[in-house]
């Protein structure tokens, strides 16, 4: 195998690893987004004067409904943007991976 083919094979493995990492990160952000959306729904179902607490490190601190709602909406928006960005990145990596696989297959057929 030529040094060029070895380098392309190494690049293929690296792209594959990046794709896996990106997909894993996107999945994690989707989970955080879903949790924030569930918390928003739970918050909407609470009675008007209900006590609301949030976790700060090892402590639970009382919070206002408005502040909790604003924080959760911000979290959902942030996670949505991250999921979209990682989705685009994942798509680009897949395209690069396919192109490199085709290039390698063609080169191996000629060898």
MMTF fields as JSON, N, C-alpha, C and O atoms, coordinates in Angstrom:
{
  "mmtfVersion": "1.0.0",
  "mmtfProducer": "UNKNOWN",
  "numBonds": 443,
  "numAtoms": 444,
  "numGroups": 111,
  "numChains": 1,
  "numModels": 1,
  "chainsPerModel": [1],
  "groupsPerChain": [111],
  "chainIdList": ["A"],
  "bondAtomList": [4, 2, 8, 6, 12, 10, 16, 14, 20, 18, 24, 22, 28, 26, 32, 30, 36, 34, 40, 38, 44, 42, 48, 46, 52, 50, 56, 54, 60, 58, 64, 62, 68, 66, 72, 70, 76, 74, 80, 78, 84, 82, 88, 86, 92, 90, 96, 94, 100, 98, 104, 102, 108, 106, 112, 110, 116, 114, 120, 118, 124, 122, 128, 126, 132, 130, 136, 134, 140, 138, 144, 142, 148, 146, 152, 150, 156, 154, 160, 158, 164, 162, 168, 166, 172, 170, 176, 174, 180, 178, 184, 182, 188, 186, 192, 190, 196, 194, 200, 198, 204, 202, 208, 206, 212, 210, 216, 214, 220, 218, 224, 222, 228, 226, 232, 230, 236, 234, 240, 238, 244, 242, 248, 246, 252, 250, 256, 254, 260, 258, 264, 262, 268, 266, 272, 270, 276, 274, 280, 278, 284, 282, 288, 286, 292, 290, 296, 294, 300, 298, 304, 302, 308, 306, 312, 310, 316, 314, 320, 318, 324, 322, 328, 326, 332, 330, 336, 334, 340, 338, 344, 342, 348, 346, 352, 350, 356, 354, 360, 358, 364, 362, 368, 366, 372, 370, 376, 374, 380, 378, 384, 382, 388, 386, 392, 390, 396, 394, 400, 398, 404, 402, 408, 406, 412, 410, 416, 414, 420, 418, 424, 422, 428, 426, 432, 430, 436, 434, 440, 438],
  "bondOrderList": [1, 1, 1, 1, 1, 1, 1, 1, 1, 1, 1, 1, 1, 1, 1, 1, 1, 1, 1, 1, 1, 1, 1, 1, 1, 1, 1, 1, 1, 1, 1, 1, 1, 1, 1, 1, 1, 1, 1, 1, 1, 1, 1, 1, 1, 1, 1, 1, 1, 1, 1, 1, 1, 1, 1, 1, 1, 1, 1, 1, 1, 1, 1, 1, 1, 1, 1, 1, 1, 1, 1, 1, 1, 1, 1, 1, 1, 1, 1, 1, 1, 1, 1, 1, 1, 1, 1, 1, 1, 1, 1, 1, 1, 1, 1, 1, 1, 1, 1, 1, 1, 1, 1, 1, 1, 1, 1, 1, 1, 1],
  "groupList": [{"groupName": "UNK", "atomNameList": ["N", "CA", "C", "O"], "elementList": ["N", "C", "C", "O"], "formalChargeList": [0, 0, 0, 0], "bondAtomList": [1, 0, 2, 1, 3, 2], "bondOrderList": [1, 1, 2], "singleLetterCode": "X", "chemCompType": "L-PEPTIDE LINKING"}],
  "groupTypeList": [0, 0, 0, 0, 0, 0, 0, 0, 0, 0, 0, 0, 0, 0, 0, 0, 0, 0, 0, 0, 0, 0, 0, 0, 0, 0, 0, 0, 0, 0, 0, 0, 0, 0, 0, 0, 0, 0, 0, 0, 0, 0, 0, 0, 0, 0, 0, 0, 0, 0, 0, 0, 0, 0, 0, 0, 0, 0, 0, 0, 0, 0, 0, 0, 0, 0, 0, 0, 0, 0, 0, 0, 0, 0, 0, 0, 0, 0, 0, 0, 0, 0, 0, 0, 0, 0, 0, 0, 0, 0, 0, 0, 0, 0, 0, 0, 0, 0, 0, 0, 0, 0, 0, 0, 0, 0, 0, 0, 0, 0, 0],
  "groupIdList": [1, 2, 3, 4, 5, 6, 7, 8, 9, 10, 11, 12, 13, 14, 15, 16, 17, 18, 19, 20, 21, 22, 23, 24, 25, 26, 27, 28, 29, 30, 31, 32, 33, 34, 35, 36, 37, 38, 39, 40, 41, 42, 43, 44, 45, 46, 47, 48, 49, 50, 51, 52, 53, 54, 55, 56, 57, 58, 59, 60, 61, 62, 63, 64, 65, 66, 67, 68, 69, 70, 71, 72, 73, 74, 75, 76, 77, 78, 79, 80, 81, 82, 83, 84, 85, 86, 87, 88, 89, 90, 91, 92, 93, 94, 95, 96, 97, 98, 99, 100, 101, 102, 103, 104, 105, 106, 107, 108, 109, 110, 111],
  "secStructList": [7, 7, 2, 2, 2, 2, 2, 2, 2, 2, 2, 2, 2, 2, 2, 2, 2, 2, 2, 2, 2, 2, 2, 2, 2, 2, 2, 2, 2, 2, 2, 2, 2, 2, 2, 2, 2, 2, 2, 2, 2, 2, 2, 2, 6, 1, 7, 6, 6, 7, 7, 3, 3, 3, 3, 3, 6, 6, 3, 3, 3, 3, 3, 7, 2, 2, 2, 2, 2, 2, 2, 2, 2, 2, 2, 2, 2, 2, 2, 2, 2, 2, 2, 2, 2, 2, 2, 2, 2, 2, 2, 2, 2, 2, 2, 2, 2, 2, 2, 2, 2, 2, 2, 2, 2, 2, 2, 2, 2, 2, 7],
  "xCoordList": [0.859, 0.0, 0.904, 1.875, 0.563, 1.382, 1.202, 0.187, 2.183, 2.051, 0.825, 0.197, 0.494, -0.681, -1.971, -2.854, -2.074, -3.245, -3.315, -4.4, -2.166, -2.133, -2.601, -3.321, -2.18, -2.595, -4.105, -4.777, -4.629, -6.07, -6.864, -7.942, -6.333, -6.987, -7.004, -8.007, -5.892, -5.833, -6.828, -7.48, -6.945, -7.896, -9.33, -10.183, -9.588, -10.911, -11.257, -12.378, -10.311, -10.536, -10.778, -11.627, -10.03, -10.201, -11.585, -12.251, -12.011, -13.338, -14.432, -15.422, -14.238, -15.206, -15.309, -16.404, -14.174, -14.158, -14.83, -15.598, -14.539, -15.157, -16.671, -17.427, -17.1, -18.534, -19.205, -20.28, -18.573, -19.119, -19.195, -20.196, -18.151, -18.115, -19.19, -19.877, -19.328, -20.322, -21.738, -22.582, -21.992, -23.318, -23.625, -24.754, -22.62, -22.802, -23.103, -23.984, -22.372, -22.614, -24.01, -24.713, -24.41, -25.743, -26.816, -27.788, -26.644, -27.609, -27.681, -28.764, -26.53, -26.512, -27.254, -28.016, -27.027, -27.706, -29.207, -30.0, -29.606, -31.028, -31.686, -32.827, -30.967, -31.491, -31.666, -32.696, -30.664, -30.743, -31.902, -32.629, -32.065, -33.158, -34.504, -35.399, -34.651, -35.909, -36.191, -37.337, -35.162, -35.347, -35.804, -36.67, -35.228, -35.618, -37.057, -37.807, -37.436, -38.816, -39.8, -40.882, -39.423, -40.275, -40.404, -41.487, -39.309, -39.342, -40.242, -40.969, -40.196, -41.079, -42.546, -43.384, -42.853, -44.224, -44.671, -45.796, -43.774, -44.096, -44.318, -45.207, -43.512, -43.624, -44.969, -45.599, -45.397, -46.678, -47.851, -48.899, -47.675, -48.758, -48.845, -49.778, -47.887, -47.89, -48.907, -49.228, -49.397, -50.3, -49.556, -48.329, -50.297, -49.7, -48.739, -47.7, -49.038, -48.186, -47.213, -46.587, -47.082, -46.25, -44.775, -44.273, -44.106, -42.675, -41.882, -42.161, -40.896, -40.05, -38.611, -38.154, -37.906, -36.505, -35.663, -36.141, -34.404, -33.461, -32.196, -31.862, -31.515, -30.296, -29.11, -28.888, -28.363, -27.131, -26.045, -25.895, -25.302, -24.316, -25.019, -25.863, -24.673, -25.279, -26.487, -27.076, -26.856, -27.951, -29.191, -29.103, -30.349, -31.587, -31.921, -32.03, -32.082, -32.325, -33.695, -34.047, -34.47, -35.791, -35.634, -34.725, -36.541, -36.474, -37.863, -38.859, -37.935, -39.236, -39.678, -38.855, -40.956, -41.511, -40.98, -40.621, -40.938, -40.5, -39.032, -38.674, -38.191, -36.762, -36.527, -35.706, -37.251, -37.101, -37.554, -36.907, -38.668, -39.193, -38.233, -37.981, -37.706, -36.764, -35.5, -34.991, -35.005, -33.794, -34.022, -33.176, -35.173, -35.472, -35.672, -35.216, -36.346, -36.531, -35.186, -34.954, -34.312, -32.967, -32.194, -31.494, -32.331, -31.669, -32.172, -31.378, -33.481, -34.063, -33.536, -33.148, -33.524, -33.039, -31.566, -31.172, -30.754, -29.328, -29.101, -28.29, -29.813, -29.649, -30.124, -29.527, -31.193, -31.697, -30.645, -30.424, -30.001, -28.955, -27.767, -27.202, -27.395, -26.267, -26.601, -25.761, -27.828, -28.245, -28.225, -27.774, -28.713, -28.707, -27.284, -26.984, -26.41, -25.02, -24.337, -23.638, -24.545, -23.922, -24.538, -23.848, -25.812, -26.452, -25.83, -25.582, -25.577, -24.921, -23.503, -23.065, -22.8, -21.432, -21.423, -20.551, -22.383, -22.495, -22.747, -22.163, -23.609, -23.918, -22.679, -22.414, -21.93, -20.716, -19.685, -19.028, -19.547, -18.607, -19.02, -18.167, -20.318, -20.801, -20.45, -20.025, -20.633, -20.315, -18.814, -18.424, -17.986, -16.539, -16.164, -15.308, -16.797, -16.514, -16.871, -16.093, -18.028, -18.463, -17.511, -17.119, -17.137, -16.234, -14.881, -14.326, -14.362, -13.069, -13.157, -12.222, -14.258, -14.44, -14.444, -13.816, -15.149, -15.207, -13.828, -13.436, -13.112, -11.769, -10.842, -10.067, -10.931, -10.107, -10.472, -9.589, -11.744, -12.174, -11.678, -11.233, -11.76, -11.273, -9.766, -9.275, -9.047, -7.592, -7.196, -6.23, -7.945, -7.645, -7.955, -7.282, -8.97, -9.297, -8.199, -7.912, -7.592, -6.521, -5.221, -4.392, -5.047, -3.797, -3.68, -2.679],
  "yCoordList": [-1.175, 0.0, 1.237, 1.321, 2.169, 3.377, 4.281, 4.206, 5.125, 6.068, 6.971, 7.334, 7.327, 8.186, 7.451, 8.041, 6.165, 5.381, 5.194, 5.219, 5.008, 4.871, 6.159, 6.121, 7.293, 8.585, 8.778, 9.277, 8.383, 8.52, 7.579, 7.934, 6.399, 5.456, 6.008, 5.896, 6.598, 7.224, 8.373, 8.555, 9.146, 10.256, 9.721, 10.313, 8.608, 7.985, 7.561, 7.779, 6.968, 6.559, 7.767, 7.726, 8.838, 10.056, 10.672, 11.098, 10.717, 11.253, 10.405, 10.93, 9.105, 8.205, 8.459, 8.445, 8.689, 8.978, 10.33, 10.457, 11.326, 12.649, 12.555, 13.193, 11.758, 11.587, 10.962, 11.396, 9.952, 9.315, 10.277, 10.31, 11.052, 12.026, 13.093, 13.464, 13.577, 14.607, 14.074, 14.766, 12.86, 12.262, 12.082, 12.3, 11.686, 11.497, 12.827, 12.898, 13.876, 15.199, 15.696, 16.242, 15.504, 15.948, 15.226, 15.843, 13.938, 13.162, 13.66, 13.741, 13.991, 14.505, 15.841, 16.065, 16.719, 18.016, 17.852, 18.612, 16.863, 16.612, 16.163, 16.529, 15.373, 14.92, 16.112, 16.232, 16.994, 18.172, 19.072, 19.611, 19.229, 20.042, 19.448, 20.174, 18.143, 17.474, 17.616, 17.823, 17.507, 17.671, 19.091, 19.282, 20.071, 21.46, 21.704, 22.427, 21.091, 21.236, 20.586, 21.121, 19.43, 18.772, 19.636, 19.742, 20.249, 21.116, 22.323, 22.757, 22.863, 23.99, 23.569, 24.316, 22.371, 21.869, 21.68, 22.021, 21.133, 20.937, 22.27, 22.404, 23.241, 24.574, 25.204, 25.859, 25.003, 25.558, 24.918, 25.542, 23.688, 22.992, 23.277, 22.824, 24.023, 24.326, 25.415, 26.268, 25.365, 26.405, 27.732, 27.76, 28.813, 30.157, 30.438, 31.058, 30.016, 30.357, 29.256, 29.336, 28.236, 27.09, 27.491, 28.323, 26.886, 27.151, 26.445, 25.299, 27.151, 26.612, 26.669, 27.682, 25.566, 25.487, 25.083, 24.41, 25.501, 25.077, 24.598, 25.01, 23.73, 23.146, 24.058, 24.452, 24.377, 25.16, 24.367, 24.46, 23.596, 22.729, 21.684, 20.944, 21.62, 20.65, 21.227, 20.56, 22.461, 23.142, 23.263, 23.276, 23.352, 23.732, 25.134, 25.398, 26.031, 27.434, 27.813, 27.46, 28.539, 28.957, 29.961, 30.791, 29.862, 30.687, 31.242, 30.709, 32.288, 32.805, 32.069, 31.552, 32.03, 31.358, 32.002, 31.308, 33.328, 34.051, 33.762, 33.532, 33.776, 33.52, 32.083, 31.835, 31.142, 29.733, 29.52, 28.811, 30.139, 30.008, 30.625, 30.034, 31.792, 32.454, 31.607, 31.457, 31.063, 30.238, 28.983, 28.605, 28.346, 27.125, 27.407, 26.637, 28.496, 28.86, 29.143, 28.76, 29.808, 30.084, 28.78, 28.623, 27.855, 26.553, 25.802, 25.227, 25.802, 25.111, 25.726, 25.009, 27.047, 27.724, 27.428, 27.159, 27.475, 27.197, 25.767, 25.531, 24.823, 23.421, 23.193, 22.406, 23.875, 23.738, 24.219, 23.583, 25.349, 25.862, 24.908, 24.686, 24.352, 23.404, 22.136, 21.616, 21.643, 20.443, 20.714, 19.873, 21.881, 22.231, 22.33, 21.822, 22.988, 23.15, 21.795, 21.532, 20.943, 19.62, 18.752, 17.916, 18.94, 18.219, 18.587, 17.718, 19.874, 20.326, 19.774, 19.306, 19.835, 19.323, 17.815, 17.317, 17.113, 15.67, 15.372, 14.447, 16.152, 15.982, 16.22, 15.467, 17.275, 17.574, 16.456, 16.077, 15.932, 14.833, 13.587, 12.881, 13.313, 12.152, 12.297, 11.339, 13.507, 13.745, 13.554, 12.931, 14.089, 13.922, 12.448, 11.976, 11.732, 10.318, 9.516, 8.669, 9.776, 9.075, 9.36, 8.445, 10.622, 10.994, 10.3, 9.791, 10.28, 9.653, 8.137, 7.525, 7.524, 6.085, 5.737, 4.763, 6.531, 6.292, 6.456, 5.682, 7.458, 7.713, 6.537, 6.093, 6.044, 4.918, 3.641, 2.889, 3.399, 2.215, 2.234, 1.215, 3.399, 3.529, 3.295, 2.635, 3.824, 3.68, 2.215, 1.722, 1.533, 0.13, -0.786, -1.798, -0.441, -1.232, -1.131, -2.085, 0.048, 0.261, -0.426, -0.779, -0.61, -1.176, -2.658, -3.27],
  "zCoordList": [0.0, 0.0, 0.0, 0.752, -0.845, -0.971, 0.251, 0.943, 0.504, 1.631, 1.495, 2.489, 0.259, 0.035, 0.439, 1.062, 0.081, 0.455, 1.968, 2.548, 2.603, 4.049, 4.735, 5.732, 4.181, 4.738, 4.567, 5.469, 3.415, 3.175, 4.089, 4.567, 4.322, 5.218, 6.649, 7.354, 7.063, 8.393, 8.483, 9.511, 7.41, 7.381, 7.456, 8.117, 6.78, 6.819, 8.25, 8.711, 8.937, 10.32, 11.218, 12.108, 10.982, 11.781, 11.542, 12.486, 10.274, 9.954, 10.605, 11.115, 10.579, 11.198, 12.698, 13.262, 13.337, 14.776, 15.059, 16.013, 14.235, 14.41, 14.243, 14.976, 13.28, 13.038, 14.261, 14.675, 14.829, 16.025, 17.201, 17.917, 17.4, 18.494, 18.309, 19.261, 17.095, 16.795, 17.018, 17.587, 16.574, 16.75, 18.241, 18.681, 18.999, 20.442, 21.136, 21.993, 20.766, 21.357, 21.01, 21.861, 19.746, 19.324, 20.134, 20.569, 20.336, 21.114, 22.562, 23.14, 23.139, 24.516, 24.615, 25.555, 23.65, 23.662, 23.442, 23.999, 22.63, 22.432, 23.735, 24.016, 24.527, 25.817, 26.756, 27.419, 26.816, 27.693, 27.255, 28.089, 25.942, 25.407, 25.806, 26.237, 25.667, 26.031, 27.524, 27.923, 28.34, 29.783, 30.118, 30.972, 29.456, 29.695, 29.248, 29.904, 28.117, 27.646, 28.624, 28.867, 29.185, 30.18, 31.429, 32.004, 31.845, 33.025, 32.768, 33.661, 31.552, 31.2, 31.28, 31.786, 30.781, 30.837, 32.289, 32.654, 33.105, 34.522, 35.219, 36.06, 34.867, 35.445, 35.083, 35.914, 33.848, 33.394, 34.138, 34.3, 34.585, 35.274, 36.759, 37.422, 37.293, 38.728, 39.065, 38.237, 40.279, 40.76, 40.849, 40.941, 40.822, 40.774, 41.923, 41.697, 43.127, 44.262, 44.663, 45.72, 43.834, 44.193, 44.32, 43.564, 45.281, 45.476, 44.386, 44.033, 43.865, 42.8, 43.276, 43.805, 43.078, 43.486, 42.29, 41.376, 42.304, 41.275, 41.958, 43.069, 41.27, 41.809, 41.496, 40.352, 42.543, 42.388, 43.11, 44.329, 42.346, 42.974, 43.808, 43.304, 45.091, 45.995, 46.729, 47.58, 46.401, 47.101, 46.229, 45.001, 46.88, 46.209, 46.676, 47.873, 45.709, 46.009, 45.468, 44.343, 46.283, 45.826, 44.682, 44.681, 43.713, 42.513, 42.22, 42.709, 41.439, 41.016, 39.758, 39.002, 39.553, 38.369, 37.082, 36.13, 37.07, 35.874, 35.556, 34.401, 36.586, 36.38, 35.916, 35.033, 36.514, 36.134, 34.696, 33.925, 34.349, 32.991, 31.973, 30.923, 32.273, 31.368, 31.202, 30.092, 32.296, 32.249, 31.405, 30.594, 31.607, 30.857, 29.368, 28.523, 29.049, 27.637, 26.978, 25.831, 27.704, 27.195, 26.976, 25.975, 27.919, 27.787, 26.561, 25.817, 26.347, 25.191, 23.898, 22.976, 23.838, 22.632, 22.38, 21.246, 23.429, 23.299, 22.814, 21.918, 23.405, 23.012, 21.583, 20.848, 21.186, 19.828, 18.82, 17.79, 19.132, 18.244, 18.173, 17.102, 19.309, 19.332, 18.547, 17.812, 18.705, 17.975, 16.471, 15.693, 16.062, 14.638, 14.099, 13.018, 14.861, 14.433, 14.302, 13.323, 15.293, 15.255, 14.155, 13.571, 13.872, 12.771, 11.437, 10.602, 11.234, 10.001, 9.919, 8.868, 11.032, 11.082, 10.79, 10.078, 11.338, 11.118, 9.636, 9.073, 9.026, 7.607, 6.733, 5.797, 7.054, 6.305, 6.456, 5.487, 7.672, 7.907, 7.13, 6.593, 7.068, 6.31, 4.834, 4.189, 4.309, 2.898, 2.64, 1.652, 3.528, 3.396, 3.482, 2.734, 4.385, 4.589, 3.338, 2.901, 2.772, 1.558, 0.409, -0.316, 0.238, -0.844, -0.689, -1.663, 0.514, 0.76, 0.587, 0.07, 1.006, 0.812, -0.669, -1.084, -1.46, -2.902, -3.533, -4.406, -3.087, -3.595, -3.265, -4.112, -2.035, -1.613, -2.368, -2.778, -2.548, -3.259, -4.705, -5.233, -5.33, -6.709, -6.767, -7.682, -5.814, -5.789, -5.539, -6.12, -4.678, -4.378, -5.554, -5.744, -6.347, -7.538, -8.583, -9.307, -8.646, -9.623, -9.182, -10.021, -7.893, -7.386, -7.635, -7.262]
}
